């Protein structure tokens, strides 16, 4: 966080027509308090130095950029490089933001943390940060996600977190966020809501992006060192979109670098069977922010589906919606089947098990590398490791 971005939304928290702050009256002051605290912290050299020390000595940053030569050869085109966020402590990029926000909570005098999780990686990261800093931790998680991410549930409990089952609605990430926000409303005095993605009311989309921007800052230097120039494509999976915004942030001003966000195409682009917001969504408000949402004509939120719990969400971060609206970023989708194939391919060719979320980005890179010259450079954010997904992969490969 040494170099602080100043690509802020407007004073109301909007990126163009997307963003803002849509919260109940009881949360207006807590959210404004959070905004004041964050802006003060990011200008505080002591806070930034404390976070930088933890990122280096605790998280293990910088994570490397690795040229996947065998994957590139098999893809038949461009050189593919992987930003190895799977090698960060806890196994994913989520720890960058969790530590930053947990330090902010301590600064604000909050000792109780609530968080939501889908794939479990943010929950694990939040529980890890709370264990490190001596904070009470409560993680809300949909029962469907608890079933398919049982390993991460156990990890959170080992770290001292209470994992709170959510049986409402689709029993996935959207419902976990609802319950975490209800808890926050009820306990605003001593509780900090540690949101895991570039979602929610301002300042969360900005704050999470800035805590994750370390990914792009490192990767920009590393790819120039290894490839001799900037990449032609930067590719990242997009659920809420924190790993993608963290990677894209360093390349926004480089107009020759194409930014590609990859959503979950699920089984097919049919209502309720995917989570590709840009393929089937429209502008609306969900959980504190105006963005692109999967919804019906009356504004009712659609059910979603993805083989990856972390991409199974009905909305996308508002800054992503804005980047697409101005033509700076492009968004595609990858199906469950293609993500499964990419998971196996990366394992067999490079000895790396990617998270199923990250496998969506790998699948896109594989497919489109063949359309590029062999001198072209594709940089993929490998946002997490796939240990948590092995049972899901085994189950789905059995069906096939």
Short mmCIF file of C-alpha atoms in Angstrom, two decimals:
data_model
loop_
_atom_site.label_atom_id
_atom_site.label_comp_id
_atom_site.label_asym_id
_atom_site.label_seq_id
_atom_site.Cartn_x
_atom_site.Cartn_y
_atom_site.Cartn_z
CA UNK A 1 0.00 0.00 0.00
CA UNK A 2 3.08 2.23 -0.18
CA UNK A 3 1.92 3.88 -3.40
CA UNK A 4 -1.68 4.87 -2.71
CA UNK A 5 -3.99 5.12 -5.70
CA UNK A 6 -5.97 8.32 -6.04
CA UNK A 7 -8.36 7.09 -8.74
CA UNK A 8 -11.28 7.72 -6.43
CA UNK A 9 -15.01 7.71 -7.14
CA UNK A 10 -16.85 11.01 -6.76
CA UNK A 11 -17.81 12.39 -3.37
CA UNK A 12 -20.97 10.27 -3.29
CA UNK A 13 -19.03 7.09 -4.08
CA UNK A 14 -20.01 6.79 -7.74
CA UNK A 15 -17.90 5.52 -10.64
CA UNK A 16 -19.91 7.14 -13.42
CA UNK A 17 -23.48 5.92 -12.89
CA UNK A 18 -22.43 2.97 -10.72
CA UNK A 19 -21.67 2.75 -7.00
CA UNK A 20 -23.07 5.00 -4.32
CA UNK A 21 -24.29 4.21 -0.86
CA UNK A 22 -27.67 2.51 -0.34
CA UNK A 23 -27.96 1.60 3.33
CA UNK A 24 -30.64 1.67 6.05
CA UNK A 25 -30.71 4.72 8.28
CA UNK A 26 -29.03 2.86 11.13
CA UNK A 27 -25.93 2.31 8.97
CA UNK A 28 -25.55 5.82 7.58
CA UNK A 29 -23.32 7.04 10.42
CA UNK A 30 -21.27 3.77 10.72
CA UNK A 31 -20.54 3.87 6.98
CA UNK A 32 -19.59 7.55 7.13
CA UNK A 33 -17.37 6.78 10.14
CA UNK A 34 -15.72 4.02 8.10
CA UNK A 35 -15.11 6.39 5.20
CA UNK A 36 -13.46 8.96 7.47
CA UNK A 37 -11.34 6.31 9.15
CA UNK A 38 -10.19 4.77 5.88
CA UNK A 39 -9.24 8.06 4.24
CA UNK A 40 -7.27 9.01 7.36
CA UNK A 41 -5.53 5.60 7.45
CA UNK A 42 -4.47 5.58 3.82
CA UNK A 43 -2.79 8.97 4.34
CA UNK A 44 -1.01 7.70 7.46
CA UNK A 45 2.52 6.53 6.67
CA UNK A 46 2.59 4.50 9.89
CA UNK A 47 -0.53 2.55 8.93
CA UNK A 48 0.81 1.87 5.44
CA UNK A 49 4.18 0.74 6.81
CA UNK A 50 2.52 -1.63 9.29
CA UNK A 51 0.47 -3.22 6.51
CA UNK A 52 3.47 -3.42 4.18
CA UNK A 53 5.48 -5.24 6.87
CA UNK A 54 2.72 -7.81 7.33
CA UNK A 55 2.31 -8.27 3.58
CA UNK A 56 6.04 -8.99 3.25
CA UNK A 57 6.81 -10.99 6.38
CA UNK A 58 3.46 -12.65 7.12
CA UNK A 59 1.70 -13.01 3.75
CA UNK A 60 4.87 -13.69 1.79
CA UNK A 61 4.72 -10.88 -0.74
CA UNK A 62 5.69 -10.25 -3.41
CA UNK A 63 4.12 -13.32 -4.95
CA UNK A 64 5.95 -14.40 -8.13
CA UNK A 65 4.98 -14.13 -11.77
CA UNK A 66 5.64 -17.46 -13.48
CA UNK A 67 5.81 -18.19 -17.20
CA UNK A 68 3.69 -21.28 -17.86
CA UNK A 69 5.72 -22.54 -20.83
CA UNK A 70 4.04 -25.95 -21.20
CA UNK A 71 0.57 -24.43 -20.93
CA UNK A 72 1.57 -21.82 -23.53
CA UNK A 73 2.88 -24.49 -25.88
CA UNK A 74 -0.26 -26.58 -25.54
CA UNK A 75 -2.43 -23.52 -26.15
CA UNK A 76 -0.64 -22.92 -29.43
CA UNK A 77 -0.07 -19.19 -29.33
CA UNK A 78 0.88 -16.42 -26.94
CA UNK A 79 3.15 -16.69 -23.91
CA UNK A 80 1.03 -17.16 -20.77
CA UNK A 81 2.27 -15.84 -17.44
CA UNK A 82 0.60 -16.49 -14.08
CA UNK A 83 0.56 -14.08 -11.15
CA UNK A 84 0.81 -16.61 -8.31
CA UNK A 85 -1.62 -15.30 -5.68
CA UNK A 86 -2.19 -18.96 -4.82
CA UNK A 87 1.19 -18.81 -3.07
CA UNK A 88 0.13 -16.09 -0.65
CA UNK A 89 -0.53 -17.12 2.97
CA UNK A 90 -3.96 -18.84 3.27
CA UNK A 91 -3.86 -19.71 -0.43
CA UNK A 92 -5.50 -16.75 -2.14
CA UNK A 93 -5.47 -13.00 -2.71
CA UNK A 94 -8.15 -12.49 -0.03
CA UNK A 95 -5.56 -12.11 2.73
CA UNK A 96 -4.36 -8.76 1.31
CA UNK A 97 -7.71 -7.08 1.95
CA UNK A 98 -8.51 -8.98 5.14
CA UNK A 99 -5.32 -7.78 6.83
CA UNK A 100 -5.82 -4.21 5.66
CA UNK A 101 -9.38 -4.02 6.96
CA UNK A 102 -8.58 -5.84 10.20
CA UNK A 103 -5.84 -3.29 10.93
CA UNK A 104 -8.37 -0.55 10.17
CA UNK A 105 -10.84 -2.14 12.61
CA UNK A 106 -8.20 -2.08 15.35
CA UNK A 107 -7.47 1.56 14.53
CA UNK A 108 -11.20 2.31 14.87
CA UNK A 109 -11.41 0.57 18.26
CA UNK A 110 -13.61 -2.30 17.02
CA UNK A 111 -12.90 -5.71 18.56
CA UNK A 112 -15.64 -7.81 16.93
CA UNK A 113 -15.47 -8.71 13.22
CA UNK A 114 -18.26 -10.02 11.00
CA UNK A 115 -17.57 -11.26 7.49
CA UNK A 116 -19.24 -13.18 4.70
CA UNK A 117 -17.78 -15.89 2.52
CA UNK A 118 -18.72 -17.95 -0.50
CA UNK A 119 -15.79 -20.13 -1.52
CA UNK A 120 -14.47 -19.84 2.02
CA UNK A 121 -11.19 -18.12 1.13
CA UNK A 122 -12.30 -14.71 2.40
CA UNK A 123 -13.63 -16.36 5.54
CA UNK A 124 -10.31 -18.09 6.10
CA UNK A 125 -8.43 -14.84 5.45
CA UNK A 126 -10.67 -12.91 7.85
CA UNK A 127 -10.30 -15.60 10.53
CA UNK A 128 -6.53 -15.57 10.01
CA UNK A 129 -6.29 -11.79 10.38
CA UNK A 130 -8.47 -11.91 13.50
CA UNK A 131 -6.33 -14.65 15.05
CA UNK A 132 -3.22 -12.59 14.35
CA UNK A 133 -4.66 -9.39 15.84
CA UNK A 134 -6.69 -10.89 18.68
CA UNK A 135 -10.13 -10.01 17.32
CA UNK A 136 -13.43 -11.86 17.72
CA UNK A 137 -14.54 -13.30 14.36
CA UNK A 138 -17.97 -14.37 13.04
CA UNK A 139 -18.20 -15.59 9.44
CA UNK A 140 -21.55 -15.99 7.69
CA UNK A 141 -21.72 -18.70 5.03
CA UNK A 142 -24.57 -20.23 3.04
CA UNK A 143 -25.27 -23.87 3.82
CA UNK A 144 -24.78 -24.90 0.19
CA UNK A 145 -21.34 -23.29 0.21
CA UNK A 146 -20.55 -24.89 3.57
CA UNK A 147 -21.27 -28.30 2.06
CA UNK A 148 -19.07 -27.80 -0.98
CA UNK A 149 -16.31 -26.00 0.93
CA UNK A 150 -16.15 -28.18 4.05
CA UNK A 151 -12.34 -27.95 4.24
CA UNK A 152 -12.43 -24.16 4.50
CA UNK A 153 -15.19 -24.33 7.13
CA UNK A 154 -12.94 -26.50 9.28
CA UNK A 155 -9.97 -24.19 8.68
CA UNK A 156 -11.99 -21.19 9.87
CA UNK A 157 -13.02 -23.02 13.03
CA UNK A 158 -9.43 -24.07 13.71
CA UNK A 159 -8.48 -20.40 13.48
CA UNK A 160 -11.03 -19.54 16.17
CA UNK A 161 -13.85 -18.14 14.05
CA UNK A 162 -17.51 -18.91 14.56
CA UNK A 163 -18.97 -20.04 11.22
CA UNK A 164 -22.64 -19.03 11.07
CA UNK A 165 -24.86 -21.14 8.81
CA UNK A 166 -27.24 -19.25 6.50
CA UNK A 167 -30.27 -21.26 5.35
CA UNK A 168 -32.17 -18.38 3.72
CA UNK A 169 -32.69 -17.85 -0.02
CA UNK A 170 -30.28 -19.66 -2.29
CA UNK A 171 -28.02 -20.41 0.73
CA UNK A 172 -24.98 -18.95 -1.06
CA UNK A 173 -22.91 -15.76 -1.02
CA UNK A 174 -25.74 -13.23 -1.52
CA UNK A 175 -27.56 -14.61 1.51
CA UNK A 176 -24.38 -14.67 3.60
CA UNK A 177 -23.86 -10.95 2.86
CA UNK A 178 -27.46 -10.24 3.91
CA UNK A 179 -26.93 -11.92 7.28
CA UNK A 180 -23.55 -10.27 7.88
CA UNK A 181 -25.09 -6.85 7.23
CA UNK A 182 -28.00 -7.63 9.60
CA UNK A 183 -25.47 -8.51 12.29
CA UNK A 184 -23.60 -5.25 11.66
CA UNK A 185 -26.81 -3.20 11.91
CA UNK A 186 -27.57 -4.84 15.26
CA UNK A 187 -24.09 -4.43 16.73
CA UNK A 188 -22.66 -1.26 15.22
CA UNK A 189 -21.07 -0.11 18.47
CA UNK A 190 -18.32 -2.71 18.72
CA UNK A 191 -18.53 -4.48 15.36
CA UNK A 192 -16.64 -3.98 12.10
CA UNK A 193 -17.99 -5.51 8.86
CA UNK A 194 -15.02 -6.90 6.94
CA UNK A 195 -16.44 -7.13 3.41
CA UNK A 196 -14.51 -9.40 1.08
CA UNK A 197 -14.93 -7.90 -2.39
CA UNK A 198 -15.31 -4.64 -4.32
CA UNK A 199 -19.01 -4.60 -3.47
CA UNK A 200 -21.32 -2.87 -1.03
CA UNK A 201 -21.74 0.79 -0.16
CA UNK A 202 -18.97 3.35 -0.60
CA UNK A 203 -16.17 3.25 0.59
CA UNK A 204 -15.96 -0.57 0.35
CA UNK A 205 -15.45 -0.85 -3.44
CA UNK A 206 -12.64 1.73 -3.32
CA UNK A 207 -11.10 0.42 -0.10
CA UNK A 208 -11.02 -3.23 -1.16
CA UNK A 209 -9.60 -2.32 -4.58
CA UNK A 210 -6.82 -0.30 -2.96
CA UNK A 211 -5.93 -3.07 -0.51
CA UNK A 212 -5.79 -5.50 -3.46
CA UNK A 213 -3.89 -3.13 -5.78
CA UNK A 214 -0.62 -4.58 -4.48
CA UNK A 215 -1.25 -7.45 -6.93
CA UNK A 216 -1.14 -5.23 -10.00
CA UNK A 217 1.73 -3.06 -8.74
CA UNK A 218 3.91 -6.13 -8.28
CA UNK A 219 2.79 -7.80 -11.50
CA UNK A 220 3.45 -4.72 -13.65
CA UNK A 221 7.10 -4.61 -12.55
CA UNK A 222 7.52 -8.39 -12.75
CA UNK A 223 6.09 -8.83 -16.26
CA UNK A 224 8.32 -6.08 -17.65
CA UNK A 225 11.34 -7.74 -16.05
CA UNK A 226 10.47 -11.17 -17.47
CA UNK A 227 8.84 -10.39 -20.83
CA UNK A 228 10.59 -7.12 -21.53
CA UNK A 229 7.34 -5.20 -21.96
CA UNK A 230 3.77 -4.82 -20.77
CA UNK A 231 1.29 -7.62 -21.52
CA UNK A 232 -1.14 -7.58 -24.41
CA UNK A 233 -3.91 -9.09 -22.26
CA UNK A 234 -4.48 -9.08 -18.51
CA UNK A 235 -7.02 -11.74 -17.51
CA UNK A 236 -8.74 -12.35 -14.16
CA UNK A 237 -11.88 -14.09 -12.97
CA UNK A 238 -14.72 -11.89 -11.70
CA UNK A 239 -17.18 -12.79 -8.99
CA UNK A 240 -17.54 -9.62 -6.95
CA UNK A 241 -14.30 -8.71 -8.65
CA UNK A 242 -11.62 -7.92 -6.04
CA UNK A 243 -8.78 -9.96 -7.54
CA UNK A 244 -9.53 -8.51 -10.98
CA UNK A 245 -9.66 -4.91 -9.73
CA UNK A 246 -6.46 -5.50 -7.80
CA UNK A 247 -4.75 -6.67 -10.97
CA UNK A 248 -6.36 -4.20 -13.39
CA UNK A 249 -5.58 -1.17 -11.21
CA UNK A 250 -1.94 -0.90 -12.28
CA UNK A 251 -2.79 -1.12 -16.01
CA UNK A 252 -5.80 1.22 -16.30
CA UNK A 253 -3.76 4.00 -17.90
CA UNK A 254 -2.01 1.63 -20.34
CA UNK A 255 -4.49 1.80 -23.20
CA UNK A 256 -2.68 -0.84 -25.27
CA UNK A 257 -3.22 -3.42 -22.50
CA UNK A 258 -6.58 -5.18 -22.85
CA UNK A 259 -8.26 -5.94 -19.52
CA UNK A 260 -10.41 -9.09 -19.57
CA UNK A 261 -12.72 -10.08 -16.72
CA UNK A 262 -14.04 -13.64 -16.84
CA UNK A 263 -17.41 -14.44 -15.28
CA UNK A 264 -19.08 -17.75 -14.50
CA UNK A 265 -21.06 -19.07 -17.48
CA UNK A 266 -22.28 -21.96 -15.34
CA UNK A 267 -24.19 -24.60 -17.25
CA UNK A 268 -25.52 -22.23 -19.92
CA UNK A 269 -26.73 -18.64 -20.26
CA UNK A 270 -30.24 -19.38 -19.11
CA UNK A 271 -31.84 -17.60 -16.15
CA UNK A 272 -30.82 -19.29 -12.91
CA UNK A 273 -28.09 -21.46 -14.46
CA UNK A 274 -25.19 -19.00 -14.62
CA UNK A 275 -23.62 -15.99 -12.88
CA UNK A 276 -22.53 -13.93 -15.91
CA UNK A 277 -23.90 -10.51 -14.98
CA UNK A 278 -22.74 -8.83 -18.19
CA UNK A 279 -24.34 -11.57 -20.28
CA UNK A 280 -27.76 -11.39 -18.67
CA UNK A 281 -27.96 -8.55 -16.15
CA UNK A 282 -29.19 -4.98 -15.99
CA UNK A 283 -28.56 -1.92 -13.84
CA UNK A 284 -29.98 -2.16 -10.34
CA UNK A 285 -29.22 -1.87 -6.64
CA UNK A 286 -28.11 -4.84 -4.56
CA UNK A 287 -26.63 -4.86 -1.07
CA UNK A 288 -25.66 -1.23 -0.88
CA UNK A 289 -24.50 -0.35 -4.37
CA UNK A 290 -25.82 0.38 -7.88
CA UNK A 291 -24.29 -1.95 -10.42
CA UNK A 292 -25.15 -4.65 -12.96
CA UNK A 293 -27.40 -7.27 -11.38
CA UNK A 294 -29.02 -10.52 -12.50
CA UNK A 295 -32.69 -9.72 -11.93
CA UNK A 296 -36.11 -10.07 -13.50
CA UNK A 297 -38.27 -7.29 -14.96
CA UNK A 298 -39.65 -6.49 -11.49
CA UNK A 299 -36.23 -6.22 -9.85
CA UNK A 300 -36.37 -9.60 -8.11
CA UNK A 301 -32.88 -11.11 -7.84
CA UNK A 302 -32.32 -14.17 -10.02
CA UNK A 303 -30.92 -17.41 -8.69
CA UNK A 304 -27.38 -18.01 -9.86
CA UNK A 305 -25.20 -21.05 -10.49
CA UNK A 306 -21.50 -21.73 -10.82
CA UNK A 307 -19.33 -24.72 -10.09
CA UNK A 308 -17.14 -22.23 -8.19
CA UNK A 309 -18.69 -20.88 -5.00
CA UNK A 310 -16.68 -17.66 -5.24
CA UNK A 311 -18.20 -16.65 -8.60
CA UNK A 312 -21.78 -17.57 -7.68
CA UNK A 313 -23.12 -14.06 -7.03
CA UNK A 314 -25.89 -12.03 -8.66
CA UNK A 315 -24.04 -8.68 -8.90
CA UNK A 316 -20.60 -7.39 -9.83
CA UNK A 317 -18.49 -4.63 -8.30
CA UNK A 318 -19.61 -1.16 -9.46
CA UNK A 319 -16.17 -0.18 -10.74
CA UNK A 320 -16.27 -3.17 -13.10
CA UNK A 321 -19.66 -2.00 -14.38
CA UNK A 322 -18.16 1.44 -14.97
CA UNK A 323 -15.02 0.15 -16.71
CA UNK A 324 -17.19 -1.84 -19.09
CA UNK A 325 -19.51 1.12 -19.72
CA UNK A 326 -16.59 3.31 -20.84
CA UNK A 327 -15.01 0.52 -22.89
CA UNK A 328 -11.86 0.20 -20.79
CA UNK A 329 -12.42 -3.42 -19.74
CA UNK A 330 -14.02 -6.35 -21.52
CA UNK A 331 -15.99 -9.16 -19.88
CA UNK A 332 -16.45 -12.72 -21.10
CA UNK A 333 -17.74 -15.91 -19.50
CA UNK A 334 -16.51 -19.48 -19.21
CA UNK A 335 -18.72 -22.49 -18.54
CA UNK A 336 -18.40 -25.00 -15.70
CA UNK A 337 -17.19 -27.60 -18.18
CA UNK A 338 -14.42 -25.43 -19.61
CA UNK A 339 -13.30 -24.40 -16.11
CA UNK A 340 -13.07 -28.07 -15.10
CA UNK A 341 -11.00 -28.81 -18.20
CA UNK A 342 -8.66 -25.90 -17.44
CA UNK A 343 -8.30 -27.09 -13.82
CA UNK A 344 -7.06 -30.46 -15.07
CA UNK A 345 -4.89 -29.00 -17.82
CA UNK A 346 -2.99 -26.68 -15.50
CA UNK A 347 -2.52 -29.51 -13.01
CA UNK A 348 -1.13 -31.92 -15.60
CA UNK A 349 1.01 -29.47 -17.57
CA UNK A 350 2.33 -27.19 -14.83
CA UNK A 351 1.83 -29.06 -11.55
CA UNK A 352 -0.48 -26.32 -10.25
CA UNK A 353 -3.98 -26.88 -8.87
CA UNK A 354 -5.87 -23.61 -9.42
CA UNK A 355 -8.97 -22.57 -7.52
CA UNK A 356 -12.04 -23.22 -9.66
CA UNK A 357 -12.56 -19.45 -9.73
CA UNK A 358 -9.06 -18.97 -11.18
CA UNK A 359 -9.61 -21.87 -13.59
CA UNK A 360 -12.17 -19.71 -15.39
CA UNK A 361 -9.43 -17.16 -16.16
CA UNK A 362 -7.02 -19.93 -17.19
CA UNK A 363 -9.65 -21.38 -19.54
CA UNK A 364 -10.12 -18.00 -21.23
CA UNK A 365 -6.36 -17.53 -21.60
CA UNK A 366 -5.94 -21.02 -23.10
CA UNK A 367 -8.64 -20.45 -25.67
CA UNK A 368 -7.58 -16.98 -26.75
CA UNK A 369 -3.82 -17.50 -26.66
CA UNK A 370 -4.14 -19.42 -29.93
CA UNK A 371 -5.63 -16.33 -31.59
CA UNK A 372 -2.53 -14.27 -30.78
CA UNK A 373 0.99 -14.17 -32.16
CA UNK A 374 3.56 -16.32 -30.35
CA UNK A 375 5.34 -13.15 -29.23
CA UNK A 376 2.18 -11.86 -27.52
CA UNK A 377 2.04 -11.83 -23.73
CA UNK A 378 -0.97 -12.85 -21.64
CA UNK A 379 -0.87 -12.21 -17.89
CA UNK A 380 -3.37 -14.23 -15.82
CA UNK A 381 -4.12 -13.57 -12.18
CA UNK A 382 -4.12 -16.99 -10.55
CA UNK A 383 -6.17 -15.73 -7.62
CA UNK A 384 -6.11 -18.85 -5.46
CA UNK A 385 -5.13 -22.48 -5.10
CA UNK A 386 -7.44 -25.42 -5.68
CA UNK A 387 -7.04 -27.58 -2.59
CA UNK A 388 -10.47 -26.42 -1.43
CA UNK A 389 -12.05 -27.55 -4.72
CA UNK A 390 -10.63 -31.06 -5.10
CA UNK A 391 -13.77 -32.78 -3.82
CA UNK A 392 -16.00 -30.65 -6.06
CA UNK A 393 -13.82 -31.47 -9.05
CA UNK A 394 -13.84 -35.18 -8.19
CA UNK A 395 -17.62 -35.17 -7.85
CA UNK A 396 -18.19 -33.37 -11.16
CA UNK A 397 -15.66 -35.44 -13.08
CA UNK A 398 -17.45 -38.52 -11.78
CA UNK A 399 -20.69 -37.27 -13.31
CA UNK A 400 -18.93 -36.82 -16.64
#
